[in-house]
Short mmCIF file of C-alpha atoms and ligand atoms in Angstrom, two decimals:
data_model
loop_
_atom_site.label_atom_id
_atom_site.label_comp_id
_atom_site.label_asym_id
_atom_site.label_seq_id
_atom_site.Cartn_x
_atom_site.Cartn_y
_atom_site.Cartn_z
CA MET N 1 19.14 -62.69 60.72
CA LYS N 2 16.09 -61.37 62.75
CA THR N 3 16.14 -57.13 63.34
CA ILE N 4 13.53 -56.42 65.88
CA ILE N 5 11.91 -52.38 64.98
CA VAL N 6 10.54 -50.83 67.97
CA GLY N 7 8.44 -48.34 65.93
CA ALA N 8 5.61 -48.40 62.16
CA GLY N 9 6.53 -44.50 61.36
CA VAL N 10 8.25 -43.65 58.10
CA ALA N 11 11.98 -44.53 59.65
CA GLY N 12 10.91 -47.65 61.37
CA LEU N 13 8.65 -48.68 58.37
CA ALA N 14 12.12 -47.57 55.82
CA ILE N 15 14.27 -49.27 57.12
CA GLY N 16 12.66 -52.86 58.05
CA TRP N 17 11.94 -52.42 53.80
CA LYS N 18 15.13 -51.76 53.01
CA LEU N 19 16.51 -54.63 55.42
CA ALA N 20 12.92 -57.11 53.85
CA GLN N 21 14.47 -56.55 50.82
CA ALA N 22 18.08 -57.69 52.13
CA GLY N 23 16.03 -61.27 52.98
CA VAL N 24 16.30 -60.25 56.46
CA ASP N 25 13.61 -61.63 58.68
CA VAL N 26 11.51 -58.19 60.03
CA LEU N 27 8.89 -57.52 63.11
CA ILE N 28 7.77 -54.38 63.87
CA LEU N 29 6.32 -53.93 66.81
CA GLU N 30 4.37 -50.24 67.05
CA ARG N 31 2.51 -49.58 70.30
CA ALA N 32 -0.65 -48.19 67.83
CA GLN N 33 -1.26 -47.87 64.41
CA PRO N 34 1.87 -48.38 61.57
CA ALA N 35 2.31 -44.51 60.14
CA ARG N 36 -0.06 -43.12 62.14
CA ALA N 37 1.89 -40.47 64.83
CA ALA N 38 4.23 -38.13 63.07
CA THR N 39 4.40 -39.46 59.66
CA TRP N 40 0.61 -38.59 59.26
CA ALA N 41 0.76 -35.21 61.05
CA ALA N 42 3.31 -34.02 58.95
CA ALA N 43 3.21 -31.93 56.24
CA GLY N 44 5.25 -33.87 53.99
CA MET N 45 7.84 -31.29 52.71
CA ILE N 46 11.18 -32.24 50.63
CA ALA N 47 12.81 -28.83 51.58
CA PRO N 48 16.31 -28.97 52.35
CA THR N 49 16.56 -25.03 51.31
CA ALA N 50 13.72 -23.87 53.40
CA GLU N 51 14.92 -25.81 56.75
CA SER N 52 18.00 -25.22 56.44
CA ALA N 53 18.16 -21.99 58.98
CA HIS N 54 19.41 -23.98 62.01
CA ALA N 55 21.21 -27.09 60.18
CA ASN N 56 24.31 -27.39 60.59
CA ALA N 57 26.59 -28.92 58.06
CA ASP N 58 26.44 -31.98 58.48
CA GLU N 59 22.88 -31.49 59.22
CA THR N 60 22.40 -29.81 55.37
CA GLN N 61 24.65 -32.22 53.62
CA PHE N 62 22.71 -35.19 54.49
CA ALA N 63 19.57 -33.36 53.71
CA ARG N 64 20.18 -33.22 50.06
CA TRP N 65 21.61 -35.98 49.83
CA SER N 66 18.04 -37.15 50.79
CA ALA N 67 16.45 -35.34 48.95
CA ALA N 68 18.63 -36.28 46.11
CA LEU N 69 17.10 -40.25 46.69
CA TRP N 70 14.16 -39.10 47.05
CA PRO N 71 12.22 -39.47 43.09
CA ASP N 72 13.88 -43.20 43.12
CA PHE N 73 12.59 -44.37 46.85
CA ALA N 74 8.93 -42.66 45.91
CA ALA N 75 8.95 -44.61 42.96
CA GLN N 76 10.44 -48.25 44.36
CA ILE N 77 7.32 -47.69 47.50
CA GLU N 78 5.35 -47.01 43.82
CA THR N 79 6.19 -50.13 42.71
CA GLN N 80 7.05 -52.52 45.12
CA SER N 81 2.91 -51.30 47.37
CA GLY N 82 0.97 -50.50 43.80
CA ARG N 83 0.25 -47.55 45.79
CA ARG N 84 0.48 -43.53 45.24
CA VAL N 85 2.68 -41.37 47.30
CA GLY N 86 2.30 -38.43 45.34
CA TYR N 87 5.73 -37.11 44.83
CA LYS N 88 6.23 -33.23 43.49
CA ARG N 89 9.19 -31.59 42.96
CA ASP N 90 7.00 -28.49 42.31
CA GLY N 91 9.65 -26.07 43.91
CA ALA N 92 8.83 -23.58 47.28
CA LEU N 93 8.90 -20.08 47.31
CA ILE N 94 10.33 -18.89 50.79
CA VAL N 95 9.38 -15.08 51.30
CA ALA N 96 11.05 -11.90 52.41
CA PRO N 97 9.23 -9.95 54.61
CA THR N 98 12.37 -6.95 54.85
CA ASP N 99 15.26 -6.36 51.86
CA GLU N 100 17.47 -7.73 55.09
CA ALA N 101 15.53 -11.10 54.84
CA ALA N 102 15.95 -11.75 51.00
CA GLN N 103 19.83 -10.70 52.06
CA GLU N 104 19.89 -13.37 54.63
CA LEU N 105 18.01 -15.69 51.85
CA ARG N 106 20.88 -15.15 49.64
CA ALA N 107 23.68 -16.08 51.74
CA ARG N 108 21.78 -18.93 52.67
CA SER N 109 20.99 -20.92 49.20
CA ASN N 110 22.41 -20.22 45.48
CA LYS N 111 18.37 -20.12 44.26
CA ALA N 112 16.68 -17.24 42.63
CA LEU N 113 15.89 -14.40 44.50
CA LEU N 114 12.67 -13.06 42.99
CA THR N 115 11.50 -9.08 43.19
CA ALA N 116 8.15 -8.74 44.47
CA SER N 117 6.05 -8.39 41.39
CA GLU N 118 7.84 -11.04 40.01
CA ALA N 119 7.37 -13.17 43.05
CA ARG N 120 3.38 -12.07 42.86
CA ALA N 121 3.96 -13.42 39.22
CA ARG N 122 4.34 -16.88 40.60
CA GLU N 123 2.37 -16.60 42.98
CA PRO N 124 -1.33 -14.00 42.84
CA LEU N 125 -2.05 -15.16 46.56
CA LEU N 126 0.90 -13.50 47.68
CA SER N 127 0.65 -9.97 50.42
CA ALA N 128 0.94 -6.56 48.06
CA SER N 129 3.42 -5.55 51.19
CA ILE N 130 6.32 -8.75 50.90
CA ALA N 131 9.88 -7.75 50.15
CA GLY N 132 11.11 -10.48 47.63
CA ALA N 133 11.03 -14.32 47.95
CA LEU N 134 13.49 -16.82 47.07
CA TRP N 135 12.09 -19.29 44.35
CA ASP N 136 14.01 -22.83 44.81
CA SER N 137 12.34 -25.15 41.88
CA ASP N 138 14.46 -28.48 43.59
CA GLU N 139 12.09 -28.25 46.61
CA ALA N 140 10.08 -31.20 47.04
CA GLN N 141 6.15 -32.74 48.55
CA VAL N 142 5.14 -36.16 49.40
CA ASP N 143 1.55 -36.25 50.40
CA ASN N 144 2.66 -38.52 53.72
CA ARG N 145 -0.40 -39.18 54.89
CA ALA N 146 -0.78 -41.67 51.53
CA LEU N 147 3.04 -42.34 51.67
CA GLY N 148 2.56 -44.25 55.22
CA VAL N 149 0.28 -46.48 53.52
CA ALA N 150 2.20 -47.36 50.82
CA LEU N 151 5.46 -47.95 52.67
CA ALA N 152 4.00 -50.40 55.30
CA ASN N 153 2.57 -52.49 51.98
CA ALA N 154 5.96 -51.67 50.63
CA PHE N 155 7.77 -53.38 53.62
CA LEU N 156 4.97 -56.23 53.96
CA ARG N 157 5.04 -56.93 50.70
CA ALA N 158 9.02 -57.69 50.78
CA GLY N 159 8.01 -60.00 53.61
CA GLY N 160 8.18 -57.31 56.82
CA LYS N 161 5.92 -58.76 59.50
CA LEU N 162 3.85 -56.10 61.80
CA SER N 163 2.12 -56.00 64.97
CA PRO N 164 -0.06 -53.12 66.06
CA ASN N 165 -1.36 -52.23 68.92
CA GLU N 166 1.66 -54.17 70.88
CA ALA N 167 3.78 -51.16 72.74
CA ALA N 168 7.67 -52.18 73.66
CA VAL N 169 7.97 -52.11 77.46
CA ARG N 170 11.38 -53.05 78.14
CA ILE N 171 14.02 -54.04 76.18
CA GLU N 172 15.80 -56.98 78.47
CA THR N 173 19.80 -56.93 77.91
CA GLU N 174 22.01 -60.41 77.99
CA GLY N 175 25.67 -59.41 76.29
CA SER N 176 25.19 -58.54 73.13
CA HIS N 177 21.96 -60.52 72.94
CA HIS N 178 18.59 -58.55 73.11
CA ALA N 179 15.00 -59.18 73.23
CA VAL N 180 11.92 -56.45 73.49
CA ARG N 181 9.20 -57.36 75.75
CA THR N 182 5.90 -55.94 75.07
CA PRO N 183 2.72 -57.11 76.95
CA PHE N 184 1.93 -59.73 74.68
CA GLY N 185 5.39 -60.95 74.68
CA LEU N 186 9.07 -61.41 74.02
CA TYR N 187 10.95 -60.87 71.06
CA ALA N 188 14.26 -61.53 70.76
CA GLY N 189 16.51 -60.39 68.03
CA ASP N 190 20.13 -60.19 66.53
CA ASN N 191 19.50 -56.96 66.53
CA ILE N 192 17.42 -54.41 67.77
CA LEU N 193 16.36 -51.05 65.91
CA ILE N 194 14.49 -48.33 68.11
CA ALA N 195 12.49 -45.70 65.55
CA ALA N 196 9.27 -44.68 68.15
CA GLY N 197 9.84 -40.99 67.05
CA ALA N 198 9.41 -38.84 70.26
CA TRP N 199 8.40 -41.74 72.32
CA SER N 200 11.99 -43.30 71.58
CA ALA N 201 13.47 -42.16 75.19
CA GLU N 202 10.31 -44.01 77.21
CA ILE N 203 10.91 -47.65 76.72
CA GLU N 204 12.62 -48.95 79.90
CA THR N 205 16.24 -50.50 79.55
CA GLY N 206 18.63 -51.84 82.60
CA THR N 207 21.65 -49.32 82.20
CA PRO N 208 21.17 -45.83 79.80
CA VAL N 209 21.63 -46.28 77.11
CA LEU N 210 18.25 -44.71 74.68
CA PRO N 211 19.27 -41.25 74.04
CA PRO N 212 17.32 -38.68 75.08
CA ALA N 213 15.18 -38.00 72.37
CA ARG N 214 11.56 -36.12 73.37
CA PRO N 215 8.60 -34.70 72.04
CA VAL N 216 8.00 -31.13 69.80
CA LYS N 217 4.50 -30.51 69.17
CA GLY N 218 3.29 -29.21 65.77
CA GLU N 219 -0.08 -28.21 65.08
CA MET N 220 -1.36 -28.07 61.58
CA LEU N 221 -4.62 -26.57 59.71
CA ALA N 222 -5.62 -27.32 56.42
CA LEU N 223 -8.25 -24.62 54.60
CA THR N 224 -10.37 -25.62 51.86
CA PRO N 225 -10.60 -22.84 49.03
CA PRO N 226 -13.91 -21.16 47.84
CA ALA N 227 -15.86 -22.51 44.80
CA ASN N 228 -13.72 -21.49 41.77
CA THR N 229 -10.49 -20.77 43.62
CA LEU N 230 -6.74 -22.47 43.11
CA LEU N 231 -4.36 -22.76 45.84
CA PRO N 232 -1.32 -22.34 44.82
CA ARG N 233 1.26 -23.38 42.66
CA GLN N 234 3.48 -24.41 44.93
CA VAL N 235 4.26 -24.60 48.44
CA VAL N 236 4.76 -20.56 50.17
CA TRP N 237 6.73 -20.32 53.17
CA GLY N 238 7.04 -16.98 55.11
CA ASN N 239 5.87 -15.17 58.18
CA GLY N 240 6.78 -18.33 60.90
CA VAL N 241 4.34 -20.76 58.79
CA TYR N 242 4.46 -22.83 55.28
CA LEU N 243 1.55 -23.52 53.20
CA VAL N 244 1.40 -26.94 51.52
CA PRO N 245 -0.97 -27.45 47.96
CA ARG N 246 -1.71 -31.06 49.11
CA GLU N 247 -5.34 -32.57 46.29
CA SER N 248 -7.71 -30.25 47.04
CA ARG N 249 -6.64 -28.10 50.36
CA LEU N 250 -3.98 -26.13 51.57
CA LEU N 251 -2.05 -27.55 54.41
CA ILE N 252 -0.86 -24.70 57.04
CA GLY N 253 1.74 -25.51 59.60
CA ALA N 254 3.14 -25.47 61.85
CA THR N 255 3.37 -24.18 65.81
CA MET N 256 6.35 -25.78 68.19
CA ARG N 257 5.73 -26.49 71.19
CA GLU N 258 6.27 -28.19 74.26
CA THR N 259 3.58 -29.68 76.44
CA GLY N 260 4.36 -33.15 76.70
CA PHE N 261 3.07 -35.93 74.60
CA ASP N 262 -0.35 -33.65 74.90
CA ILE N 263 -1.58 -33.95 71.37
CA SER N 264 -4.86 -31.88 71.78
CA VAL N 265 -5.75 -28.61 69.97
CA THR N 266 -5.67 -25.25 70.71
CA LYS N 267 -7.83 -22.32 69.53
CA GLN N 268 -4.62 -20.21 69.95
CA ALA N 269 -2.70 -22.68 67.98
CA GLU N 270 -5.38 -22.33 65.17
CA ASN N 271 -5.20 -18.44 65.55
CA TRP N 272 -1.76 -18.41 65.30
CA LEU N 273 -1.22 -20.85 62.18
CA LEU N 274 -4.29 -18.40 60.82
CA ASP N 275 -3.47 -14.34 61.74
CA ARG N 276 0.08 -15.56 60.18
CA ALA N 277 -1.27 -17.47 57.09
CA ILE N 278 -3.62 -14.55 56.01
CA ALA N 279 -0.14 -11.69 56.94
CA LEU N 280 1.22 -13.86 53.83
CA MET N 281 -2.15 -14.31 51.93
CA PRO N 282 -4.79 -12.54 52.26
CA ALA N 283 -7.03 -14.26 50.68
CA LEU N 284 -6.92 -17.10 52.64
CA ALA N 285 -9.24 -15.12 55.54
CA SER N 286 -12.48 -16.14 53.32
CA TRP N 287 -11.77 -19.56 53.01
CA THR N 288 -12.76 -22.72 55.03
CA LEU N 289 -11.00 -24.73 57.63
CA ASP N 290 -11.69 -28.11 56.96
CA GLU N 291 -8.89 -29.89 59.95
CA HIS N 292 -7.13 -28.93 62.88
CA TRP N 293 -3.94 -31.63 64.41
CA ALA N 294 -1.58 -31.86 65.91
CA GLY N 295 1.55 -33.94 66.32
CA LEU N 296 4.85 -35.29 67.73
CA ARG N 297 8.32 -34.41 66.06
CA PRO N 298 10.56 -36.58 67.97
CA GLY N 299 13.56 -33.61 69.05
CA SER N 300 17.19 -34.44 70.78
CA PRO N 301 19.39 -32.31 72.87
CA ASP N 302 22.02 -30.57 70.32
CA GLY N 303 18.68 -30.39 67.48
CA LEU N 304 20.50 -33.29 64.74
CA PRO N 305 19.05 -36.34 64.29
CA ILE N 306 20.06 -39.75 66.37
CA LEU N 307 20.97 -42.29 64.21
CA GLY N 308 23.24 -45.46 64.76
CA GLU N 309 23.95 -47.76 67.47
CA THR N 310 24.24 -47.66 70.94
CA ARG N 311 27.12 -48.90 73.24
CA LEU N 312 25.13 -51.53 73.78
CA LYS N 313 26.36 -54.51 70.45
CA ASN N 314 23.44 -54.61 67.97
CA LEU N 315 21.51 -52.07 69.62
CA PHE N 316 20.36 -49.43 67.45
CA VAL N 317 18.00 -46.07 67.11
CA ALA N 318 17.54 -43.37 64.98
CA THR N 319 15.35 -40.71 66.07
CA GLY N 320 15.49 -36.44 66.47
CA GLN N 321 14.10 -35.89 62.69
CA PHE N 322 12.66 -33.86 64.68
CA ARG N 323 11.44 -31.17 62.01
CA ASN N 324 12.71 -33.69 59.22
CA GLY N 325 11.80 -37.08 59.36
CA ILE N 326 9.94 -37.46 55.98
CA LEU N 327 13.02 -35.55 54.55
CA PHE N 328 15.04 -38.00 56.31
CA ALA N 329 13.76 -41.12 55.52
CA PRO N 330 15.49 -42.27 52.08
CA ALA N 331 18.87 -41.17 53.45
CA VAL N 332 17.86 -43.01 57.39
CA ALA N 333 16.60 -46.29 55.88
CA GLU N 334 20.02 -46.57 52.91
CA THR N 335 22.27 -45.60 56.18
CA VAL N 336 20.89 -47.52 59.09
CA SER N 337 19.88 -50.96 56.71
CA ARG N 338 23.65 -50.89 55.62
CA LEU N 339 25.02 -50.19 59.54
CA ILE N 340 22.24 -52.85 61.16
CA LEU N 341 23.96 -55.46 57.43
CA GLY N 342 26.84 -54.97 59.35
CA SER N 343 28.73 -52.89 56.98
CA ALA N 344 29.89 -48.99 57.72
CA ALA N 345 27.21 -45.55 57.04
CA PRO N 346 30.11 -42.80 57.07
CA GLU N 347 27.65 -40.23 56.00
CA ILE N 348 25.30 -40.93 59.85
CA ARG N 349 28.96 -40.82 62.57
CA SER N 350 28.78 -37.75 63.50
CA PHE N 351 24.78 -37.91 64.52
CA THR N 352 25.31 -41.47 66.81
CA PRO N 353 23.86 -42.24 69.62
CA GLN N 354 26.83 -42.71 71.84
CA ARG N 355 27.59 -38.61 71.71
CA PHE N 356 25.15 -37.56 75.06
CA ALA N 357 26.92 -37.65 78.26
CA GLU N 358 24.09 -39.62 79.85
CA VAL N 359 24.21 -42.71 77.66
CA SER N 360 28.07 -42.41 76.48
N1 LIG B 401 8.84 -30.23 58.85
C1 LIG B 401 8.13 -28.90 59.30
C2 LIG B 401 7.36 -29.22 60.60
O1 LIG B 401 8.95 -30.43 61.39
O2 LIG B 401 6.64 -28.18 60.63
#
């Protein structure tokens, strides 16, 4: 069996890796470099609680299942690639600015609600003006930049083939047979998977079949602390931002703006992120700005992932992960590879690409 995957982000690589392990001949076509778009720009959080505020029941269940798959997924990538991915389950504090917000957090989770002084004992950099915080010891993170490199290696070592700098331009279809046209060639496969993140709807097709994924820009910062200052021990959420300790830096994310395929960084976003982070942790005012970047999340019209077979047999899609591309990766790999191999994947039935009127 031959599968052509469009997109070497975390989803395309993880699905391709699973398929290659199952003996499938897999070629991934990547418009730029593997894992250098949203996978690289992300914060690497595996945060089913913190990201659950606007999720529906199916998405929350999928997120929890995927978070549970993460420890094995990370260990297997490390074994097969020989590279570390930095998976850590070191928990998250979700800060409540008011008593009302604290009660909302309590309703969302069965985890411990800490008083302000308990939260500050766990994270001394927190502002004195918080009302409390939810402490979820199961929230985790992975070094997403290291993950991208490791996953690409694991995929190649499993026998997968990767063609960087080769953008898919068009899907050419005859009945249930499809091929991907690029500027350099035409690649036919028994199955085609579009896993091109925010670019997934940009590929031409003879008939409307690719669901309307769209880019949602996120800007992020990385700060370095002054000498002899410790980083927070866990991820902290609050004030509309999140703070992620990663190696020797603190990542601050993220804005959400819809400005097409623009990944320029702006002073406005820098100030917005810094103001909010400093209000949450006043000491950050003296930290040094080390990096500022932007990436494009793949958004979907209803905010849910888009996973499964299109109305054209043998043409599959994995996009629309929006804020949860890293969190969802193991569950996306498991379910979409299963579908491509011809088995059922009831876990993603409600995420079918066929739910959109434009392409059904
Ligand atoms: N997962 C965090 C974000 O998308 O900003």
